Amino acid sequence: MGKPIWIKYAAQLVTMASSAKGPRKHEEMSDLGVIEDGSLWIEHGVVVRAGSTEQLEQHFANRAHEAEIVDAYGKLVTPGLVDPHTHVVYGGTREQEFEKRLKGINYMEIMNAGGGIHATSRMTREADEDELFEQSFARLDSFLRHGVTTVEGKSGYGLNLETELKQLRVMKKLNEAHPIDLIPTFMGAHAVPKEYKGREDDYVNHLIDTMIPRVAEEELARFNDVFCEKNVFTPEQSERILEAGKAFGLIPKVHADEIESYSGAELAARVGAISAEHLLKASDEGIAAMAESGVIACLLPATALYLREEAAHARKMIDAGVAVAISTDCNPGSSPTTSMPLVMNLACISMRMTPAEALCAATINAAFAIGAEEDAGSIEAGKKADVVMWNVPNYQMLQYAFGVNHVASVWKNGLQVV
Ligand code: NIG
Ligand code: FE
């Protein structure tokens, strides 16, 4: 493993180090562990020490000559961003649907008519593993160029055993081949496949009796996610699927209250989900229940914008004591983007999160939402050296000058990858 890397003179080093233990809530979300004139020593792929340049000059006085020096003068340095919710592995694209929606046909109408998730499911079933791998590899490259070093990815465009396994195996290969850490979620319950129309419970039974046990046996996923939504899976069906996953060690996640209020947040709290996603229409009771059980809200403001819906009520959730994370929701229908910086901008603009809260939600809270907090989400001794240097002098500027990619350089496990 080459020389140590010493990043010096950063105008601001945002470490996200804090005395708070779990996912950050309330004002903890604004405590970014900022060091002015910051410095960072990386060795063997991990962070050895972060502090002011003066402190590190003293500490490493005898070893300074060994290191490769990176001059971060005038720049912001942060942890690598974490995207805790994507559907990054899929076949085909759906640009025609985008146009239909602009002409007034809504997302669920398109899906119920056999488009939407069903269209991507057809294209994903047709694609072979190599095609899926290549398409998704390119998307992961794009994530990396936008400062993202850890990504969660869901299956859910197979909707049959064979193709769900294919998607998850592609994710496993991508995780090995690409610098990004890709953390897999099984989402066989993304839609009821057309061949089960009118026999929805048969598909639920198939998920429970066959697909979940097989995914667990092959150790292809850490989480089990369900699209709990009117005309997709009911709260009762969702609960059965999530409880079945728990019995096999799969941790629940829920796509909850996205299009209509459907007690998805309440369900997430009841089953002890690690996170609940979307939550545009979450009820006050649901938000209170999430706070009470420690469910992280994973909010997706790019999806809300793209579907021309009002964004989730982040302020209400933060005030209620829910830890908030944010994500691209990268998928071919409701959010074809890989830009976490844009998502941070939108968290501020459409959800009135502060610039500090948005950065917290895209780093340490996002890491907690996918159980990656030991490795990712902050710059602290012993953690992976996943680091981004930005062409702006402070974190406020990152959120203020919006829609622009400010990334200067990215290190993953201490290797410069951008
Ligand atoms: O999280 N809402 C459900 N699932 C995805 C969209 C999937 C698609 O349209 O292909 C989401 O937004
Ligand atoms: Fe999603």
Coordinates of C-alpha atoms and ligand atoms in Angstrom, one line a residue:
M1 CA 0.0 0.0 0.0
G2 CA 1.9 3.2 -1.2
K3 CA 2.8 6.3 0.8
P4 CA 0.6 7.9 3.4
I5 CA -1.5 10.7 2.1
W6 CA -1.5 14.0 3.9
I7 CA -4.3 16.4 2.9
K8 CA -3.3 19.8 4.3
Y9 CA -4.6 23.4 4.6
A10 CA -8.3 22.7 3.9
A11 CA -10.3 25.9 4.3
Q12 CA -12.8 23.7 6.1
L13 CA -12.5 20.0 7.0
V14 CA -15.9 18.7 7.9
T15 CA -15.4 15.5 9.9
M16 CA -18.9 14.7 11.1
A17 CA -17.2 13.5 14.3
S18 CA -19.5 14.1 17.3
S19 CA -20.1 12.9 20.8
A20 CA -23.6 11.8 19.7
K21 CA -23.7 8.0 19.5
G22 CA -26.5 7.0 17.1
P23 CA -28.0 8.6 14.0
R24 CA -28.1 12.4 14.5
K25 CA -31.4 14.1 15.6
H26 CA -32.6 17.6 16.3
E27 CA -29.6 20.0 16.7
E28 CA -27.1 17.1 16.6
M29 CA -27.7 17.3 12.8
S30 CA -26.0 20.7 12.7
D31 CA -22.9 19.5 14.6
L32 CA -20.5 18.8 11.7
G33 CA -17.2 18.7 13.6
V34 CA -15.8 21.5 11.4
I35 CA -12.0 22.1 11.6
E36 CA -10.7 25.3 10.0
D37 CA -7.3 25.0 8.3
G38 CA -7.9 21.3 8.4
S39 CA -5.5 18.4 7.9
L40 CA -6.0 14.7 7.4
W41 CA -3.5 11.8 7.5
I42 CA -4.4 8.7 5.6
E43 CA -2.5 5.4 5.7
H44 CA -3.3 1.8 4.6
G45 CA -6.7 3.0 3.3
V46 CA -7.9 4.3 6.6
V47 CA -8.0 7.6 8.4
V48 CA -5.2 7.8 11.0
R49 CA -5.7 11.3 12.3
A50 CA -7.7 14.5 11.5
G51 CA -7.1 17.9 13.1
S52 CA -5.8 21.3 12.3
T53 CA -2.8 21.6 10.0
E54 CA -0.8 22.9 13.0
Q55 CA -1.8 19.9 15.1
L56 CA -0.8 17.4 12.5
E57 CA 2.4 19.2 11.7
Q58 CA 3.4 18.7 15.3
H59 CA 2.2 15.1 15.5
F60 CA 3.8 13.9 12.3
A61 CA 6.9 16.1 12.4
N62 CA 9.1 13.0 12.1
R63 CA 7.2 11.4 9.3
A64 CA 6.2 14.4 7.1
H65 CA 8.8 13.4 4.4
E66 CA 7.1 10.0 3.9
A67 CA 3.8 11.4 2.9
E68 CA 2.3 12.4 -0.4
I69 CA 1.0 16.0 0.2
V70 CA -2.3 17.2 -1.1
D71 CA -2.8 20.9 -0.9
A72 CA -6.4 21.6 -0.1
Y73 CA -5.9 25.4 0.4
G74 CA -9.2 27.3 -0.2
K75 CA -11.1 24.0 -0.5
L76 CA -13.8 22.1 1.5
V77 CA -13.0 18.5 2.5
T78 CA -15.8 16.2 3.6
P79 CA -16.5 12.5 4.1
G80 CA -17.5 10.6 1.0
L81 CA -21.2 11.0 0.5
V82 CA -23.4 8.0 1.2
D83 CA -26.5 7.2 -0.9
P84 CA -28.8 5.0 1.2
H85 CA -31.5 4.3 -1.3
T86 CA -31.1 3.4 -5.0
H87 CA -32.4 1.1 -7.7
V88 CA -29.1 1.4 -9.5
V89 CA -29.2 -2.0 -11.3
Y90 CA -31.9 -2.1 -14.0
G91 CA -32.3 -2.7 -17.8
G92 CA -33.4 -0.1 -20.3
T93 CA -34.7 3.4 -19.8
R94 CA -38.1 5.1 -19.7
E95 CA -37.7 8.5 -21.3
Q96 CA -41.1 8.1 -23.2
E97 CA -42.8 7.8 -19.9
F98 CA -41.3 11.1 -18.7
E99 CA -42.9 12.8 -21.6
K100 CA -46.3 11.1 -20.9
R101 CA -46.2 12.3 -17.3
L102 CA -45.5 15.9 -18.5
K103 CA -48.6 15.6 -20.6
G104 CA -50.6 14.8 -17.5
I105 CA -50.8 11.0 -17.1
N106 CA -49.7 10.2 -13.5
Y107 CA -47.1 7.8 -12.2
M108 CA -49.6 5.2 -10.8
E109 CA -51.7 5.3 -13.9
I110 CA -48.7 4.5 -16.0
M111 CA -47.7 1.7 -13.7
N112 CA -51.3 0.2 -13.5
A113 CA -51.4 0.2 -17.3
G114 CA -48.3 -2.1 -17.4
G115 CA -45.7 0.6 -17.7
G116 CA -43.5 2.0 -14.9
I117 CA -41.9 -0.6 -12.7
H118 CA -43.4 -3.3 -15.0
A119 CA -41.7 -1.8 -18.1
T120 CA -38.4 -1.8 -16.4
S121 CA -39.1 -5.3 -15.1
R122 CA -39.6 -6.6 -18.7
M123 CA -36.3 -4.9 -19.8
T124 CA -34.4 -6.2 -16.8
R125 CA -35.7 -9.8 -17.4
E126 CA -34.5 -9.5 -21.0
A127 CA -31.0 -8.1 -20.2
D128 CA -28.2 -10.6 -19.6
E129 CA -25.9 -10.2 -16.6
D130 CA -23.1 -8.6 -18.6
E131 CA -25.4 -5.9 -20.0
L132 CA -26.8 -5.1 -16.5
F133 CA -23.3 -5.1 -15.1
E134 CA -22.1 -2.6 -17.7
Q135 CA -25.0 -0.2 -17.5
S136 CA -24.9 -0.1 -13.8
F137 CA -21.1 0.1 -13.6
A138 CA -21.3 3.4 -15.7
R139 CA -23.9 4.7 -13.2
L140 CA -21.6 3.9 -10.3
D141 CA -18.9 5.8 -12.0
S142 CA -21.2 8.8 -12.2
F143 CA -22.0 8.5 -8.5
L144 CA -18.3 8.5 -7.8
R145 CA -17.8 11.7 -9.9
H146 CA -20.5 13.3 -7.7
G147 CA -18.6 12.5 -4.5
V148 CA -20.5 9.3 -3.5
T149 CA -18.4 6.5 -2.1
T150 CA -21.1 4.2 -0.6
V151 CA -24.4 3.2 -2.2
E152 CA -27.3 1.0 -1.2
G153 CA -28.9 -0.9 -4.2
K154 CA -32.2 -2.7 -4.4
S155 CA -33.4 -5.5 -6.6
G156 CA -37.0 -5.4 -7.5
Y157 CA -37.0 -5.2 -11.3
G158 CA -37.0 -9.0 -11.6
L159 CA -40.2 -9.8 -9.8
N160 CA -39.4 -13.5 -10.3
L161 CA -36.9 -15.6 -8.5
E162 CA -34.5 -15.9 -11.5
T163 CA -34.3 -12.2 -12.3
E164 CA -34.2 -11.1 -8.7
L165 CA -31.2 -13.3 -8.1
K166 CA -29.7 -12.1 -11.3
Q167 CA -29.9 -8.5 -10.1
L168 CA -28.5 -9.3 -6.7
R169 CA -25.6 -11.3 -8.2
V170 CA -24.8 -8.4 -10.5
M171 CA -24.7 -6.2 -7.4
K172 CA -22.3 -8.5 -5.8
K173 CA -20.0 -8.4 -8.8
L174 CA -20.2 -4.6 -9.0
N175 CA -19.3 -4.4 -5.3
E176 CA -16.2 -6.4 -6.0
A177 CA -15.3 -4.7 -9.3
H178 CA -16.1 -1.0 -8.6
P179 CA -14.4 1.2 -6.0
I180 CA -17.9 2.1 -4.5
D181 CA -19.2 -0.1 -1.7
L182 CA -22.5 -1.3 -2.9
I183 CA -24.8 -2.6 -0.1
P184 CA -27.6 -4.9 -1.4
T185 CA -31.3 -4.9 -0.5
F186 CA -33.8 -7.5 -1.7
M187 CA -37.0 -5.8 -3.0
G188 CA -39.0 -8.6 -4.6
A189 CA -42.0 -6.7 -3.2
H190 CA -41.5 -3.7 -5.5
A191 CA -44.7 -4.6 -7.5
V192 CA -47.0 -7.5 -8.0
P193 CA -45.9 -8.9 -11.4
K194 CA -48.5 -8.9 -14.2
E195 CA -48.6 -12.8 -14.2
Y196 CA -50.0 -12.6 -10.6
K197 CA -52.8 -10.1 -11.4
G198 CA -55.8 -11.0 -9.3
R199 CA -53.8 -13.4 -7.2
E200 CA -51.7 -10.9 -5.3
D201 CA -51.6 -13.0 -2.2
D202 CA -50.1 -15.9 -4.2
Y203 CA -47.2 -13.6 -5.1
V204 CA -46.8 -12.6 -1.4
N205 CA -46.7 -16.3 -0.5
H206 CA -44.1 -17.0 -3.2
L207 CA -42.0 -14.1 -1.8
I208 CA -42.3 -15.6 1.7
D209 CA -41.9 -19.3 0.9
T210 CA -39.4 -19.3 -1.9
M211 CA -37.7 -16.0 -2.8
I212 CA -36.7 -14.7 0.7
P213 CA -35.3 -18.0 1.9
R214 CA -33.3 -18.3 -1.3
V215 CA -31.9 -14.8 -1.2
A216 CA -30.9 -15.3 2.5
E217 CA -29.4 -18.7 1.8
E218 CA -27.2 -17.2 -0.9
E219 CA -26.4 -14.3 1.3
L220 CA -27.2 -11.8 -1.4
A221 CA -28.9 -9.1 0.7
R222 CA -28.7 -7.3 4.0
F223 CA -32.1 -5.6 3.9
N224 CA -35.7 -6.5 2.8
D225 CA -37.8 -3.6 1.3
V226 CA -41.5 -3.4 0.4
F227 CA -43.4 -0.8 -1.7
C228 CA -46.3 -0.4 0.8
E229 CA -48.7 1.7 -1.3
K230 CA -52.4 1.6 -2.5
N231 CA -52.7 -0.8 -5.4
V232 CA -49.2 -2.3 -4.7
F233 CA -48.8 -4.0 -1.3
T234 CA -51.2 -3.4 1.6
P235 CA -49.8 -2.7 5.0
E236 CA -50.9 -6.3 6.0
Q237 CA -49.1 -7.9 3.1
S238 CA -46.1 -5.7 3.7
E239 CA -45.9 -6.7 7.3
R240 CA -46.0 -10.4 6.5
I241 CA -43.2 -10.0 3.9
L242 CA -41.0 -7.9 6.3
E243 CA -41.6 -10.3 9.2
A244 CA -40.7 -13.3 7.0
G245 CA -37.5 -11.5 6.0
K246 CA -36.6 -10.8 9.7
A247 CA -36.8 -14.6 10.4
F248 CA -34.0 -15.0 7.8
G249 CA -32.0 -12.1 9.2
L250 CA -33.0 -9.5 6.6
I251 CA -33.5 -6.1 8.2
P252 CA -36.7 -4.3 7.1
K253 CA -37.0 -1.1 5.1
V254 CA -40.3 0.3 3.8
H255 CA -41.2 2.5 0.8
A256 CA -43.9 4.3 2.8
D257 CA -46.6 6.9 2.2
E258 CA -45.1 8.0 -1.1
I259 CA -48.2 8.6 -3.2
E260 CA -51.0 8.3 -0.7
S261 CA -51.1 8.3 3.1
Y262 CA -51.3 4.5 3.9
S263 CA -49.9 4.1 7.4
G264 CA -46.5 3.1 6.0
A265 CA -44.6 5.0 8.6
E266 CA -46.6 3.3 11.4
L267 CA -45.8 0.0 9.8
A268 CA -42.1 0.8 9.7
A269 CA -42.2 1.6 13.4
R270 CA -44.2 -1.6 14.2
V271 CA -41.8 -4.0 12.4
G272 CA -38.7 -2.2 13.7
A273 CA -37.5 -1.1 10.3
I274 CA -34.0 0.5 10.1
S275 CA -35.5 3.2 7.8
A276 CA -38.7 4.3 6.0
E277 CA -38.4 5.9 2.6
H278 CA -40.2 8.7 0.7
L279 CA -42.8 9.6 3.4
L280 CA -44.3 12.5 1.4
K281 CA -47.7 11.7 2.9
A282 CA -46.7 10.3 6.3
S283 CA -49.2 11.1 9.1
D284 CA -48.4 12.9 12.3
E285 CA -49.0 9.6 14.2
G286 CA -46.6 7.8 11.8
I287 CA -43.9 10.4 12.3
A288 CA -44.3 10.2 16.1
A289 CA -44.2 6.4 16.0
M290 CA -41.0 6.6 13.9
A291 CA -39.4 8.9 16.5
E292 CA -40.4 6.6 19.3
S293 CA -38.9 3.5 17.6
G294 CA -35.9 5.1 16.2
V295 CA -36.7 4.6 12.5
I296 CA -34.6 6.8 10.2
A297 CA -36.5 8.8 7.6
C298 CA -34.9 8.4 4.3
L299 CA -36.2 11.4 2.2
L300 CA -36.0 11.7 -1.5
P301 CA -36.5 15.3 -2.6
A302 CA -35.3 14.6 -6.2
T303 CA -38.1 12.1 -6.6
A304 CA -40.7 14.5 -5.3
L305 CA -39.5 17.2 -7.7
Y306 CA -39.4 14.8 -10.6
L307 CA -43.0 13.6 -9.9
R308 CA -44.0 17.2 -9.4
E309 CA -45.2 16.4 -5.8
E310 CA -44.8 18.4 -2.7
A311 CA -41.6 17.2 -0.9
A312 CA -41.7 15.4 2.5
H313 CA -42.1 17.4 5.7
A314 CA -38.5 17.2 6.8
R315 CA -38.8 20.0 9.4
K316 CA -41.7 18.3 11.1
M317 CA -39.7 15.1 11.3
I318 CA -36.6 16.7 12.6
D319 CA -38.7 18.6 15.2
A320 CA -40.3 15.3 16.2
G321 CA -36.9 13.8 16.9
V322 CA -36.6 11.6 13.8
A323 CA -33.1 11.2 12.3
V324 CA -33.3 12.2 8.7
A325 CA -31.2 10.9 5.8
I326 CA -31.5 11.8 2.1
S327 CA -30.9 9.9 -1.1
T328 CA -31.1 10.1 -4.9
D329 CA -33.6 7.1 -5.2
C330 CA -31.7 6.6 -8.5
N331 CA -34.1 4.7 -10.7
P332 CA -35.3 4.8 -14.3
G333 CA -38.8 6.1 -13.5
S334 CA -39.1 8.6 -10.7
S335 CA -35.6 9.8 -10.3
P336 CA -33.0 9.1 -13.0
T337 CA -30.1 10.9 -11.3
T338 CA -26.9 10.0 -9.6
S339 CA -26.3 13.5 -8.1
M340 CA -26.3 13.5 -4.3
P341 CA -25.0 17.1 -4.4
L342 CA -28.3 18.0 -6.2
V343 CA -30.2 16.1 -3.6
M344 CA -28.5 18.1 -0.9
N345 CA -29.5 21.3 -2.7
L346 CA -33.1 20.1 -3.0
A347 CA -33.2 19.1 0.7
C348 CA -32.5 22.8 1.4
I349 CA -34.7 24.3 -1.3
S350 CA -37.7 22.0 -1.2
M351 CA -37.6 20.8 2.4
R352 CA -36.1 23.8 4.2
M353 CA -33.3 21.7 5.7
T354 CA -30.3 23.8 6.6
P355 CA -27.0 23.4 4.7
A356 CA -25.5 21.6 7.7
E357 CA -28.5 19.3 8.2
A358 CA -28.4 18.4 4.5
L359 CA -24.8 17.4 4.7
C360 CA -25.4 15.4 7.8
A361 CA -28.3 13.6 6.1
A362 CA -26.1 12.7 3.1
T363 CA -23.2 11.4 5.2
I364 CA -23.4 10.0 8.7
N365 CA -27.2 9.7 8.9
A366 CA -27.2 8.0 5.5
A367 CA -24.5 5.6 6.7
F368 CA -26.7 4.7 9.7
A369 CA -29.7 4.1 7.4
I370 CA -27.8 1.3 5.8
G371 CA -25.8 0.0 8.8
A372 CA -22.5 1.3 7.3
E373 CA -21.7 3.7 10.2
E374 CA -18.7 1.8 11.3
D375 CA -16.9 2.3 8.0
A376 CA -18.5 5.4 6.4
G377 CA -20.2 8.7 6.9
S378 CA -17.5 10.5 8.9
I379 CA -13.8 11.2 8.9
E380 CA -12.5 9.6 12.1
A381 CA -9.5 7.6 13.1
G382 CA -10.0 4.0 12.0
K383 CA -12.7 4.5 9.5
K384 CA -12.3 4.0 5.8
A385 CA -10.5 6.9 4.1
D386 CA -13.5 7.9 1.9
V387 CA -13.0 11.6 1.3
V388 CA -14.1 14.3 -1.1
M389 CA -12.3 17.6 -1.8
W390 CA -14.7 20.2 -3.2
N391 CA -14.0 23.4 -5.2
V392 CA -15.7 25.6 -2.6
P393 CA -14.4 27.0 0.6
N394 CA -17.2 26.0 3.0
Y395 CA -20.1 23.6 3.3
Q396 CA -22.7 26.4 3.0
M397 CA -21.3 27.2 -0.5
L398 CA -21.8 23.6 -1.5
Q399 CA -25.6 23.9 -0.9
Y400 CA -25.9 27.5 -2.1
A401 CA -24.3 27.3 -5.5
F402 CA -26.8 24.6 -6.7
G403 CA -27.1 22.2 -9.6
V404 CA -23.3 22.3 -10.1
N405 CA -20.8 19.5 -9.5
H406 CA -18.2 21.0 -7.2
V407 CA -16.2 17.8 -6.8
A408 CA -12.4 18.3 -7.2
S409 CA -11.1 14.9 -6.0
V410 CA -12.4 11.8 -4.4
W411 CA -10.5 9.1 -2.4
K412 CA -12.0 5.7 -1.7
N413 CA -10.2 3.5 0.8
G414 CA -7.4 6.0 0.6
L415 CA -7.0 5.7 -3.2
Q416 CA -7.6 8.7 -5.4
V417 CA -10.4 7.6 -7.8
V418 CA -11.5 11.0 -9.2
Ligands
NIG1 O1 -38.6 4.5 -5.0 N1 -41.8 4.0 -5.5 C1 -41.4 2.9 -5.9 N2 -40.2 2.6 -6.4 C2 -39.2 3.5 -7.0 C3 -39.6 3.9 -8.4 C4 -39.3 2.7 -9.3 C5 -39.6 3.0 -10.7 O2 -40.5 3.8 -11.1 O3 -39.0 2.3 -11.5 C6 -39.1 4.7 -6.1 O4 -39.4 5.8 -6.4
FE2 FE -37.1 3.7 -4.2

